[in-house]
């Protein structure tokens, strides 16, 4: 079974530029999550989708971050414009549903903002 | 969500058992105890979870105190591949969002 796919794996941009990350969850997984992990810290949830609807985006900085999952499968996370403090690893995870189910994580995208 | 407390780091010798503690004194009756680990340069991976009874799987065992205010993740024979950050997380069964709230975790170092 294929795992959660993410691309790109690495990205370096200058502050005020825009960037987008892509995630393809495990087939059949209805729930998709985006986490931000700053160096030395645990991951922090940014947004959660159930199919193509948003369940929780309370920690998403909506003035610069946006995410979509239009067809209820793959998802994109965008930052526009980027700030230095956005340097982090962006992790995508998926699970079968919203219950107490195991979450499967992708390898992440390491973003460096200079 | 109820919080967990874990030591920042622990050290173990290869092929010896490892006991990783977690305190969760404010746990509620519907909170499940989950453990994830994160190997270097990888996303977190699920290890084990439980509610009240001790649990075993191919990766580890989870021992839950009778009052549920603490738990211990047990790796029966540590290997170099087990060097990772281990996160103890409480998840509310009634939380429709099913989100994971990660703390700082315990960095496990395994010596050959």
mmCIF file with all atom_site columns, C-alpha atoms in Angstrom:
data_model
loop_
_atom_site.group_PDB
_atom_site.id
_atom_site.type_symbol
_atom_site.label_atom_id
_atom_site.label_alt_id
_atom_site.label_comp_id
_atom_site.label_asym_id
_atom_site.label_entity_id
_atom_site.label_seq_id
_atom_site.pdbx_PDB_ins_code
_atom_site.Cartn_x
_atom_site.Cartn_y
_atom_site.Cartn_z
_atom_site.occupancy
_atom_site.B_iso_or_equiv
_atom_site.pdbx_formal_charge
_atom_site.auth_seq_id
_atom_site.auth_comp_id
_atom_site.auth_asym_id
_atom_site.auth_atom_id
_atom_site.pdbx_PDB_model_num
ATOM 1   C CA . UNK A 1 1   ? 0.000   0.000  0.000  1.00 0.00 ? 1   UNK A CA 1
ATOM 2   C CA . UNK A 1 2   ? 1.395   3.389  -0.999 1.00 0.00 ? 2   UNK A CA 1
ATOM 3   C CA . UNK A 1 3   ? 1.932   5.860  1.822  1.00 0.00 ? 3   UNK A CA 1
ATOM 4   C CA . UNK A 1 4   ? 1.183   9.572  2.009  1.00 0.00 ? 4   UNK A CA 1
ATOM 5   C CA . UNK A 1 5   ? 3.032   11.383 -0.768 1.00 0.00 ? 5   UNK A CA 1
ATOM 6   C CA . UNK A 1 6   ? 4.263   14.960 -0.494 1.00 0.00 ? 6   UNK A CA 1
ATOM 7   C CA . UNK A 1 7   ? 6.089   17.257 -2.840 1.00 0.00 ? 7   UNK A CA 1
ATOM 8   C CA . UNK A 1 8   ? 8.412   18.993 -3.055 1.00 0.00 ? 8   UNK A CA 1
ATOM 9   C CA . UNK A 1 9   ? 10.641  17.545 -0.337 1.00 0.00 ? 9   UNK A CA 1
ATOM 10  C CA . UNK A 1 10  ? 12.661  20.736 -0.012 1.00 0.00 ? 10  UNK A CA 1
ATOM 11  C CA . UNK A 1 11  ? 12.002  24.358 -0.923 1.00 0.00 ? 11  UNK A CA 1
ATOM 12  C CA . UNK A 1 12  ? 14.019  27.508 -0.418 1.00 0.00 ? 12  UNK A CA 1
ATOM 13  C CA . UNK A 1 13  ? 12.366  30.874 -1.052 1.00 0.00 ? 13  UNK A CA 1
ATOM 14  C CA . UNK A 1 14  ? 12.904  34.489 -0.131 1.00 0.00 ? 14  UNK A CA 1
ATOM 15  C CA . UNK A 1 15  ? 10.599  36.276 2.278  1.00 0.00 ? 15  UNK A CA 1
ATOM 16  C CA . UNK A 1 16  ? 7.502   37.770 0.681  1.00 0.00 ? 16  UNK A CA 1
ATOM 17  C CA . UNK A 1 17  ? 7.514   35.097 -2.044 1.00 0.00 ? 17  UNK A CA 1
ATOM 18  C CA . UNK A 1 18  ? 4.768   32.510 -2.424 1.00 0.00 ? 18  UNK A CA 1
ATOM 19  C CA . UNK A 1 19  ? 5.036   28.740 -2.113 1.00 0.00 ? 19  UNK A CA 1
ATOM 20  C CA . UNK A 1 20  ? 2.711   25.763 -2.468 1.00 0.00 ? 20  UNK A CA 1
ATOM 21  C CA . UNK A 1 21  ? 2.935   22.241 -1.113 1.00 0.00 ? 21  UNK A CA 1
ATOM 22  C CA . UNK A 1 22  ? 1.097   19.206 -2.430 1.00 0.00 ? 22  UNK A CA 1
ATOM 23  C CA . UNK A 1 23  ? -0.150  16.128 -0.595 1.00 0.00 ? 23  UNK A CA 1
ATOM 24  C CA . UNK A 1 24  ? -1.703  12.892 -1.854 1.00 0.00 ? 24  UNK A CA 1
ATOM 25  C CA . UNK A 1 25  ? -3.161  10.858 1.031  1.00 0.00 ? 25  UNK A CA 1
ATOM 26  C CA . UNK A 1 26  ? -3.519  7.111  1.258  1.00 0.00 ? 26  UNK A CA 1
ATOM 27  C CA . UNK A 1 27  ? -6.277  5.884  -1.041 1.00 0.00 ? 27  UNK A CA 1
ATOM 28  C CA . UNK A 1 28  ? -9.636  5.778  0.682  1.00 0.00 ? 28  UNK A CA 1
ATOM 29  C CA . UNK A 1 29  ? -8.640  8.001  3.595  1.00 0.00 ? 29  UNK A CA 1
ATOM 30  C CA . UNK A 1 30  ? -11.349 10.581 4.164  1.00 0.00 ? 30  UNK A CA 1
ATOM 31  C CA . UNK A 1 31  ? -9.502  12.730 6.673  1.00 0.00 ? 31  UNK A CA 1
ATOM 32  C CA . UNK A 1 32  ? -6.459  14.819 5.768  1.00 0.00 ? 32  UNK A CA 1
ATOM 33  C CA . UNK A 1 33  ? -4.309  16.975 8.056  1.00 0.00 ? 33  UNK A CA 1
ATOM 34  C CA . UNK A 1 34  ? -1.601  19.582 7.546  1.00 0.00 ? 34  UNK A CA 1
ATOM 35  C CA . UNK A 1 35  ? 0.887   20.109 10.381 1.00 0.00 ? 35  UNK A CA 1
ATOM 36  C CA . UNK A 1 36  ? 3.712   22.602 10.803 1.00 0.00 ? 36  UNK A CA 1
ATOM 37  C CA . UNK A 1 37  ? 6.839   21.447 12.637 1.00 0.00 ? 37  UNK A CA 1
ATOM 38  C CA . UNK A 1 38  ? 9.355   24.069 13.663 1.00 0.00 ? 38  UNK A CA 1
ATOM 39  C CA . UNK A 1 39  ? 12.839  22.772 14.419 1.00 0.00 ? 39  UNK A CA 1
ATOM 40  C CA . UNK A 1 40  ? 13.053  21.271 17.908 1.00 0.00 ? 40  UNK A CA 1
ATOM 41  C CA . UNK A 1 41  ? 9.273   21.246 18.473 1.00 0.00 ? 41  UNK A CA 1
ATOM 42  C CA . UNK A 1 42  ? 6.478   18.745 17.996 1.00 0.00 ? 42  UNK A CA 1
ATOM 43  C CA . UNK A 1 43  ? 4.168   19.116 14.994 1.00 0.00 ? 43  UNK A CA 1
ATOM 44  C CA . UNK A 1 44  ? 1.320   21.627 15.280 1.00 0.00 ? 44  UNK A CA 1
ATOM 45  C CA . UNK A 1 45  ? -1.964  21.087 13.450 1.00 0.00 ? 45  UNK A CA 1
ATOM 46  C CA . UNK A 1 46  ? -2.762  23.793 10.910 1.00 0.00 ? 46  UNK A CA 1
ATOM 47  C CA . UNK A 1 47  ? -5.898  22.449 9.238  1.00 0.00 ? 47  UNK A CA 1
ATOM 48  C CA . UNK A 1 48  ? -7.986  19.294 9.054  1.00 0.00 ? 48  UNK A CA 1
ATOM 49  C CA . UNK A 1 49  ? -10.254 18.204 6.189  1.00 0.00 ? 49  UNK A CA 1
ATOM 50  C CA . UNK A 1 50  ? -12.994 15.607 6.198  1.00 0.00 ? 50  UNK A CA 1
ATOM 51  C CA . UNK A 1 51  ? -13.443 14.736 2.508  1.00 0.00 ? 51  UNK A CA 1
ATOM 52  C CA . UNK A 1 52  ? -13.441 18.192 0.918  1.00 0.00 ? 52  UNK A CA 1
ATOM 53  C CA . UNK A 1 53  ? -14.783 20.094 3.931  1.00 0.00 ? 53  UNK A CA 1
ATOM 54  C CA . UNK A 1 54  ? -12.770 21.880 6.614  1.00 0.00 ? 54  UNK A CA 1
ATOM 55  C CA . UNK A 1 55  ? -13.200 20.429 10.106 1.00 0.00 ? 55  UNK A CA 1
ATOM 56  C CA . UNK A 1 56  ? -10.710 22.594 12.004 1.00 0.00 ? 56  UNK A CA 1
ATOM 57  C CA . UNK A 1 57  ? -8.579  25.511 10.792 1.00 0.00 ? 57  UNK A CA 1
ATOM 58  C CA . UNK A 1 58  ? -8.379  27.387 14.080 1.00 0.00 ? 58  UNK A CA 1
ATOM 59  C CA . UNK A 1 59  ? -4.559  27.435 14.070 1.00 0.00 ? 59  UNK A CA 1
ATOM 60  C CA . UNK A 1 60  ? -4.124  28.347 10.404 1.00 0.00 ? 60  UNK A CA 1
ATOM 61  C CA . UNK A 1 61  ? -2.786  31.917 9.948  1.00 0.00 ? 61  UNK A CA 1
ATOM 62  C CA . UNK A 1 62  ? -5.449  32.796 7.438  1.00 0.00 ? 62  UNK A CA 1
ATOM 63  C CA . UNK A 1 63  ? -3.919  36.123 6.445  1.00 0.00 ? 63  UNK A CA 1
ATOM 64  C CA . UNK A 1 64  ? -1.143  34.248 4.641  1.00 0.00 ? 64  UNK A CA 1
ATOM 65  C CA . UNK A 1 65  ? -1.912  30.532 4.649  1.00 0.00 ? 65  UNK A CA 1
ATOM 66  C CA . UNK A 1 66  ? -4.595  28.801 2.602  1.00 0.00 ? 66  UNK A CA 1
ATOM 67  C CA . UNK A 1 67  ? -5.408  25.175 1.914  1.00 0.00 ? 67  UNK A CA 1
ATOM 68  C CA . UNK A 1 68  ? -7.824  23.302 -0.268 1.00 0.00 ? 68  UNK A CA 1
ATOM 69  C CA . UNK A 1 69  ? -8.934  19.768 -0.971 1.00 0.00 ? 69  UNK A CA 1
ATOM 70  C CA . UNK A 1 70  ? -11.314 20.330 -3.840 1.00 0.00 ? 70  UNK A CA 1
ATOM 71  C CA . UNK A 1 71  ? -12.149 16.757 -4.869 1.00 0.00 ? 71  UNK A CA 1
ATOM 72  C CA . UNK A 1 72  ? -11.721 15.203 -1.455 1.00 0.00 ? 72  UNK A CA 1
ATOM 73  C CA . UNK A 1 73  ? -8.484  13.475 -2.423 1.00 0.00 ? 73  UNK A CA 1
ATOM 74  C CA . UNK A 1 74  ? -5.243  15.409 -2.766 1.00 0.00 ? 74  UNK A CA 1
ATOM 75  C CA . UNK A 1 75  ? -4.626  18.747 -1.123 1.00 0.00 ? 75  UNK A CA 1
ATOM 76  C CA . UNK A 1 76  ? -2.485  21.853 -1.491 1.00 0.00 ? 76  UNK A CA 1
ATOM 77  C CA . UNK A 1 77  ? -1.233  24.216 1.194  1.00 0.00 ? 77  UNK A CA 1
ATOM 78  C CA . UNK A 1 78  ? -0.133  27.687 0.125  1.00 0.00 ? 78  UNK A CA 1
ATOM 79  C CA . UNK A 1 79  ? 1.752   30.455 1.868  1.00 0.00 ? 79  UNK A CA 1
ATOM 80  C CA . UNK A 1 80  ? 1.526   33.938 0.420  1.00 0.00 ? 80  UNK A CA 1
ATOM 81  C CA . UNK A 1 81  ? 3.580   35.949 1.300  1.00 0.00 ? 81  UNK A CA 1
ATOM 82  C CA . UNK A 1 82  ? 6.097   33.924 3.267  1.00 0.00 ? 82  UNK A CA 1
ATOM 83  C CA . UNK A 1 83  ? 7.814   35.211 6.403  1.00 0.00 ? 83  UNK A CA 1
ATOM 84  C CA . UNK A 1 84  ? 11.075  34.114 7.974  1.00 0.00 ? 84  UNK A CA 1
ATOM 85  C CA . UNK A 1 85  ? 9.174   32.431 10.816 1.00 0.00 ? 85  UNK A CA 1
ATOM 86  C CA . UNK A 1 86  ? 7.432   30.138 8.325  1.00 0.00 ? 86  UNK A CA 1
ATOM 87  C CA . UNK A 1 87  ? 10.663  28.155 7.993  1.00 0.00 ? 87  UNK A CA 1
ATOM 88  C CA . UNK A 1 88  ? 9.615   24.684 9.117  1.00 0.00 ? 88  UNK A CA 1
ATOM 89  C CA . UNK A 1 89  ? 8.734   21.192 7.949  1.00 0.00 ? 89  UNK A CA 1
ATOM 90  C CA . UNK A 1 90  ? 5.181   20.933 6.650  1.00 0.00 ? 90  UNK A CA 1
ATOM 91  C CA . UNK A 1 91  ? 3.726   17.493 7.256  1.00 0.00 ? 91  UNK A CA 1
ATOM 92  C CA . UNK A 1 92  ? 0.654   15.996 5.677  1.00 0.00 ? 92  UNK A CA 1
ATOM 93  C CA . UNK A 1 93  ? -1.177  13.116 7.333  1.00 0.00 ? 93  UNK A CA 1
ATOM 94  C CA . UNK A 1 94  ? -4.284  11.101 6.563  1.00 0.00 ? 94  UNK A CA 1
ATOM 95  C CA . UNK A 1 95  ? -6.587  8.723  8.387  1.00 0.00 ? 95  UNK A CA 1
ATOM 96  C CA . UNK A 1 96  ? -9.570  6.560  7.507  1.00 0.00 ? 96  UNK A CA 1
ATOM 97  C CA . UNK A 1 97  ? -11.952 8.811  9.369  1.00 0.00 ? 97  UNK A CA 1
ATOM 98  C CA . UNK A 1 98  ? -12.426 11.197 12.230 1.00 0.00 ? 98  UNK A CA 1
ATOM 99  C CA . UNK A 1 99  ? -12.643 8.645  15.011 1.00 0.00 ? 99  UNK A CA 1
ATOM 100 C CA . UNK A 1 100 ? -9.745  7.481  17.152 1.00 0.00 ? 100 UNK A CA 1
ATOM 101 C CA . UNK A 1 101 ? -7.849  6.176  14.151 1.00 0.00 ? 101 UNK A CA 1
ATOM 102 C CA . UNK A 1 102 ? -4.190  5.981  13.383 1.00 0.00 ? 102 UNK A CA 1
ATOM 103 C CA . UNK A 1 103 ? -2.801  8.899  11.399 1.00 0.00 ? 103 UNK A CA 1
ATOM 104 C CA . UNK A 1 104 ? -0.309  8.148  8.633  1.00 0.00 ? 104 UNK A CA 1
ATOM 105 C CA . UNK A 1 105 ? 2.242   10.870 7.962  1.00 0.00 ? 105 UNK A CA 1
ATOM 106 C CA . UNK A 1 106 ? 4.097   11.765 4.804  1.00 0.00 ? 106 UNK A CA 1
ATOM 107 C CA . UNK A 1 107 ? 7.818   12.589 4.765  1.00 0.00 ? 107 UNK A CA 1
ATOM 108 C CA . UNK A 1 108 ? 7.179   16.328 4.904  1.00 0.00 ? 108 UNK A CA 1
ATOM 109 C CA . UNK A 1 109 ? 8.365   19.364 2.958  1.00 0.00 ? 109 UNK A CA 1
ATOM 110 C CA . UNK A 1 110 ? 11.225  21.313 4.490  1.00 0.00 ? 110 UNK A CA 1
ATOM 111 C CA . UNK A 1 111 ? 10.733  25.026 3.801  1.00 0.00 ? 111 UNK A CA 1
ATOM 112 C CA . UNK A 1 112 ? 13.509  27.537 4.298  1.00 0.00 ? 112 UNK A CA 1
ATOM 113 C CA . UNK A 1 113 ? 12.615  31.222 4.032  1.00 0.00 ? 113 UNK A CA 1
ATOM 114 C CA . UNK A 1 114 ? 15.613  33.545 3.622  1.00 0.00 ? 114 UNK A CA 1
ATOM 115 C CA . UNK B 2 1   ? -7.086  18.781 25.761 1.00 0.00 ? 1   UNK B CA 1
ATOM 116 C CA . UNK B 2 2   ? -5.358  17.282 28.794 1.00 0.00 ? 2   UNK B CA 1
ATOM 117 C CA . UNK B 2 3   ? -1.589  17.708 28.772 1.00 0.00 ? 3   UNK B CA 1
ATOM 118 C CA . UNK B 2 4   ? 1.203   15.143 29.057 1.00 0.00 ? 4   UNK B CA 1
ATOM 119 C CA . UNK B 2 5   ? 4.645   15.398 30.653 1.00 0.00 ? 5   UNK B CA 1
ATOM 120 C CA . UNK B 2 6   ? 7.615   13.442 29.338 1.00 0.00 ? 6   UNK B CA 1
ATOM 121 C CA . UNK B 2 7   ? 11.354  13.562 30.037 1.00 0.00 ? 7   UNK B CA 1
ATOM 122 C CA . UNK B 2 8   ? 13.243  15.520 27.382 1.00 0.00 ? 8   UNK B CA 1
ATOM 123 C CA . UNK B 2 9   ? 15.666  12.696 26.658 1.00 0.00 ? 9   UNK B CA 1
ATOM 124 C CA . UNK B 2 10  ? 16.604  9.161  27.609 1.00 0.00 ? 10  UNK B CA 1
ATOM 125 C CA . UNK B 2 11  ? 19.466  6.866  26.768 1.00 0.00 ? 11  UNK B CA 1
ATOM 126 C CA . UNK B 2 12  ? 19.459  3.115  26.298 1.00 0.00 ? 12  UNK B CA 1
ATOM 127 C CA . UNK B 2 13  ? 21.840  0.363  25.280 1.00 0.00 ? 13  UNK B CA 1
ATOM 128 C CA . UNK B 2 14  ? 21.135  -1.696 22.216 1.00 0.00 ? 14  UNK B CA 1
ATOM 129 C CA . UNK B 2 15  ? 19.216  -4.939 22.837 1.00 0.00 ? 15  UNK B CA 1
ATOM 130 C CA . UNK B 2 16  ? 18.084  -3.826 26.297 1.00 0.00 ? 16  UNK B CA 1
ATOM 131 C CA . UNK B 2 17  ? 14.485  -2.975 27.254 1.00 0.00 ? 17  UNK B CA 1
ATOM 132 C CA . UNK B 2 18  ? 13.458  0.683  27.343 1.00 0.00 ? 18  UNK B CA 1
ATOM 133 C CA . UNK B 2 19  ? 10.707  2.151  29.503 1.00 0.00 ? 19  UNK B CA 1
ATOM 134 C CA . UNK B 2 20  ? 9.506   5.570  28.347 1.00 0.00 ? 20  UNK B CA 1
ATOM 135 C CA . UNK B 2 21  ? 7.313   7.284  30.971 1.00 0.00 ? 21  UNK B CA 1
ATOM 136 C CA . UNK B 2 22  ? 4.456   9.713  30.450 1.00 0.00 ? 22  UNK B CA 1
ATOM 137 C CA . UNK B 2 23  ? 2.475   11.589 33.094 1.00 0.00 ? 23  UNK B CA 1
ATOM 138 C CA . UNK B 2 24  ? -1.063  12.731 32.367 1.00 0.00 ? 24  UNK B CA 1
ATOM 139 C CA . UNK B 2 25  ? -2.569  13.594 35.730 1.00 0.00 ? 25  UNK B CA 1
ATOM 140 C CA . UNK B 2 26  ? -5.526  15.539 34.247 1.00 0.00 ? 26  UNK B CA 1
ATOM 141 C CA . UNK B 2 27  ? -6.633  12.749 31.905 1.00 0.00 ? 27  UNK B CA 1
ATOM 142 C CA . UNK B 2 28  ? -10.396 12.429 31.450 1.00 0.00 ? 28  UNK B CA 1
ATOM 143 C CA . UNK B 2 29  ? -12.405 9.252  31.208 1.00 0.00 ? 29  UNK B CA 1
ATOM 144 C CA . UNK B 2 30  ? -12.754 9.473  27.427 1.00 0.00 ? 30  UNK B CA 1
ATOM 145 C CA . UNK B 2 31  ? -9.094  10.256 26.664 1.00 0.00 ? 31  UNK B CA 1
ATOM 146 C CA . UNK B 2 32  ? -7.181  7.588  24.767 1.00 0.00 ? 32  UNK B CA 1
ATOM 147 C CA . UNK B 2 33  ? -3.405  7.420  25.314 1.00 0.00 ? 33  UNK B CA 1
ATOM 148 C CA . UNK B 2 34  ? -1.523  7.383  22.014 1.00 0.00 ? 34  UNK B CA 1
ATOM 149 C CA . UNK B 2 35  ? 2.164   7.041  21.275 1.00 0.00 ? 35  UNK B CA 1
ATOM 150 C CA . UNK B 2 36  ? 3.806   8.165  18.067 1.00 0.00 ? 36  UNK B CA 1
ATOM 151 C CA . UNK B 2 37  ? 7.483   8.288  17.243 1.00 0.00 ? 37  UNK B CA 1
ATOM 152 C CA . UNK B 2 38  ? 9.465   10.340 14.767 1.00 0.00 ? 38  UNK B CA 1
ATOM 153 C CA . UNK B 2 39  ? 12.637  8.975  13.278 1.00 0.00 ? 39  UNK B CA 1
ATOM 154 C CA . UNK B 2 40  ? 15.201  11.508 12.015 1.00 0.00 ? 40  UNK B CA 1
ATOM 155 C CA . UNK B 2 41  ? 14.084  13.327 8.867  1.00 0.00 ? 41  UNK B CA 1
ATOM 156 C CA . UNK B 2 42  ? 10.773  11.447 8.719  1.00 0.00 ? 42  UNK B CA 1
ATOM 157 C CA . UNK B 2 43  ? 7.165   12.142 9.594  1.00 0.00 ? 43  UNK B CA 1
ATOM 158 C CA . UNK B 2 44  ? 5.771   10.724 12.838 1.00 0.00 ? 44  UNK B CA 1
ATOM 159 C CA . UNK B 2 45  ? 4.569   7.133  12.848 1.00 0.00 ? 45  UNK B CA 1
ATOM 160 C CA . UNK B 2 46  ? 1.965   5.475  15.034 1.00 0.00 ? 46  UNK B CA 1
ATOM 161 C CA . UNK B 2 47  ? 3.273   3.140  17.701 1.00 0.00 ? 47  UNK B CA 1
ATOM 162 C CA . UNK B 2 48  ? 0.407   2.076  19.960 1.00 0.00 ? 48  UNK B CA 1
ATOM 163 C CA . UNK B 2 49  ? -2.659  3.320  21.811 1.00 0.00 ? 49  UNK B CA 1
ATOM 164 C CA . UNK B 2 50  ? -4.865  2.260  24.711 1.00 0.00 ? 50  UNK B CA 1
ATOM 165 C CA . UNK B 2 51  ? -7.650  3.372  27.000 1.00 0.00 ? 51  UNK B CA 1
ATOM 166 C CA . UNK B 2 52  ? -7.518  1.424  30.272 1.00 0.00 ? 52  UNK B CA 1
ATOM 167 C CA . UNK B 2 53  ? -5.932  -1.975 29.749 1.00 0.00 ? 53  UNK B CA 1
ATOM 168 C CA . UNK B 2 54  ? -2.335  -2.731 28.866 1.00 0.00 ? 54  UNK B CA 1
ATOM 169 C CA . UNK B 2 55  ? -1.778  -3.226 25.149 1.00 0.00 ? 55  UNK B CA 1
ATOM 170 C CA . UNK B 2 56  ? 0.778   -5.139 23.101 1.00 0.00 ? 56  UNK B CA 1
ATOM 171 C CA . UNK B 2 57  ? 1.615   -5.018 19.416 1.00 0.00 ? 57  UNK B CA 1
ATOM 172 C CA . UNK B 2 58  ? 4.549   -5.961 17.240 1.00 0.00 ? 58  UNK B CA 1
ATOM 173 C CA . UNK B 2 59  ? 6.327   -2.678 17.943 1.00 0.00 ? 59  UNK B CA 1
ATOM 174 C CA . UNK B 2 60  ? 5.861   -2.138 21.676 1.00 0.00 ? 60  UNK B CA 1
ATOM 175 C CA . UNK B 2 61  ? 3.798   -2.579 24.816 1.00 0.00 ? 61  UNK B CA 1
ATOM 176 C CA . UNK B 2 62  ? 1.796   0.083  26.612 1.00 0.00 ? 62  UNK B CA 1
ATOM 177 C CA . UNK B 2 63  ? 1.385   -0.179 30.372 1.00 0.00 ? 63  UNK B CA 1
ATOM 178 C CA . UNK B 2 64  ? -1.321  2.062  31.811 1.00 0.00 ? 64  UNK B CA 1
ATOM 179 C CA . UNK B 2 65  ? -1.485  2.829  35.533 1.00 0.00 ? 65  UNK B CA 1
ATOM 180 C CA . UNK B 2 66  ? -4.637  1.778  37.334 1.00 0.00 ? 66  UNK B CA 1
ATOM 181 C CA . UNK B 2 67  ? -5.630  5.412  37.967 1.00 0.00 ? 67  UNK B CA 1
ATOM 182 C CA . UNK B 2 68  ? -4.669  6.268  34.332 1.00 0.00 ? 68  UNK B CA 1
ATOM 183 C CA . UNK B 2 69  ? -2.617  9.247  35.487 1.00 0.00 ? 69  UNK B CA 1
ATOM 184 C CA . UNK B 2 70  ? 0.527   7.802  33.950 1.00 0.00 ? 70  UNK B CA 1
ATOM 185 C CA . UNK B 2 71  ? 1.608   5.313  31.323 1.00 0.00 ? 71  UNK B CA 1
ATOM 186 C CA . UNK B 2 72  ? 4.792   3.682  30.086 1.00 0.00 ? 72  UNK B CA 1
ATOM 187 C CA . UNK B 2 73  ? 5.793   2.725  26.576 1.00 0.00 ? 73  UNK B CA 1
ATOM 188 C CA . UNK B 2 74  ? 7.966   -0.377 26.639 1.00 0.00 ? 74  UNK B CA 1
ATOM 189 C CA . UNK B 2 75  ? 10.344  -1.321 23.849 1.00 0.00 ? 75  UNK B CA 1
ATOM 190 C CA . UNK B 2 76  ? 11.363  -4.865 24.679 1.00 0.00 ? 76  UNK B CA 1
ATOM 191 C CA . UNK B 2 77  ? 14.724  -4.870 22.909 1.00 0.00 ? 77  UNK B CA 1
ATOM 192 C CA . UNK B 2 78  ? 15.984  -1.528 21.696 1.00 0.00 ? 78  UNK B CA 1
ATOM 193 C CA . UNK B 2 79  ? 17.720  -1.414 18.333 1.00 0.00 ? 79  UNK B CA 1
ATOM 194 C CA . UNK B 2 80  ? 19.628  1.446  16.751 1.00 0.00 ? 80  UNK B CA 1
ATOM 195 C CA . UNK B 2 81  ? 16.606  1.982  14.513 1.00 0.00 ? 81  UNK B CA 1
ATOM 196 C CA . UNK B 2 82  ? 14.516  2.822  17.585 1.00 0.00 ? 82  UNK B CA 1
ATOM 197 C CA . UNK B 2 83  ? 16.454  6.069  18.115 1.00 0.00 ? 83  UNK B CA 1
ATOM 198 C CA . UNK B 2 84  ? 13.720  8.668  17.677 1.00 0.00 ? 84  UNK B CA 1
ATOM 199 C CA . UNK B 2 85  ? 11.551  11.241 19.430 1.00 0.00 ? 85  UNK B CA 1
ATOM 200 C CA . UNK B 2 86  ? 8.641   9.526  21.181 1.00 0.00 ? 86  UNK B CA 1
ATOM 201 C CA . UNK B 2 87  ? 5.437   11.482 21.708 1.00 0.00 ? 87  UNK B CA 1
ATOM 202 C CA . UNK B 2 88  ? 2.779   10.607 24.280 1.00 0.00 ? 88  UNK B CA 1
ATOM 203 C CA . UNK B 2 89  ? -0.556  12.165 23.247 1.00 0.00 ? 89  UNK B CA 1
ATOM 204 C CA . UNK B 2 90  ? -4.040  12.165 24.731 1.00 0.00 ? 90  UNK B CA 1
ATOM 205 C CA . UNK B 2 91  ? -6.960  12.045 22.306 1.00 0.00 ? 91  UNK B CA 1
ATOM 206 C CA . UNK B 2 92  ? -10.543 12.567 23.394 1.00 0.00 ? 92  UNK B CA 1
ATOM 207 C CA . UNK B 2 93  ? -12.884 9.914  22.061 1.00 0.00 ? 93  UNK B CA 1
ATOM 208 C CA . UNK B 2 94  ? -15.548 12.572 21.918 1.00 0.00 ? 94  UNK B CA 1
ATOM 209 C CA . UNK B 2 95  ? -13.388 14.960 19.899 1.00 0.00 ? 95  UNK B CA 1
ATOM 210 C CA . UNK B 2 96  ? -14.899 14.838 16.454 1.00 0.00 ? 96  UNK B CA 1
ATOM 211 C CA . UNK B 2 97  ? -11.859 16.532 15.047 1.00 0.00 ? 97  UNK B CA 1
ATOM 212 C CA . UNK B 2 98  ? -9.575  13.678 16.054 1.00 0.00 ? 98  UNK B CA 1
ATOM 213 C CA . UNK B 2 99  ? -6.612  16.045 16.093 1.00 0.00 ? 99  UNK B CA 1
ATOM 214 C CA . UNK B 2 100 ? -3.249  15.139 17.588 1.00 0.00 ? 100 UNK B CA 1
ATOM 215 C CA . UNK B 2 101 ? -1.695  17.694 19.952 1.00 0.00 ? 101 UNK B CA 1
ATOM 216 C CA . UNK B 2 102 ? 2.034   16.995 20.112 1.00 0.00 ? 102 UNK B CA 1
ATOM 217 C CA . UNK B 2 103 ? 4.215   18.085 23.005 1.00 0.00 ? 103 UNK B CA 1
ATOM 218 C CA . UNK B 2 104 ? 7.999   18.084 23.015 1.00 0.00 ? 104 UNK B CA 1
ATOM 219 C CA . UNK B 2 105 ? 8.339   14.318 23.345 1.00 0.00 ? 105 UNK B CA 1
ATOM 220 C CA . UNK B 2 106 ? 11.259  12.242 24.628 1.00 0.00 ? 106 UNK B CA 1
ATOM 221 C CA . UNK B 2 107 ? 14.363  11.919 22.497 1.00 0.00 ? 107 UNK B CA 1
ATOM 222 C CA . UNK B 2 108 ? 15.582  8.334  22.830 1.00 0.00 ? 108 UNK B CA 1
ATOM 223 C CA . UNK B 2 109 ? 19.233  7.683  22.111 1.00 0.00 ? 109 UNK B CA 1
ATOM 224 C CA . UNK B 2 110 ? 20.353  4.071  21.641 1.00 0.00 ? 110 UNK B CA 1
ATOM 225 C CA . UNK B 2 111 ? 23.984  3.191  22.185 1.00 0.00 ? 111 UNK B CA 1
ATOM 226 C CA . UNK B 2 112 ? 25.555  0.221  20.396 1.00 0.00 ? 112 UNK B CA 1
#
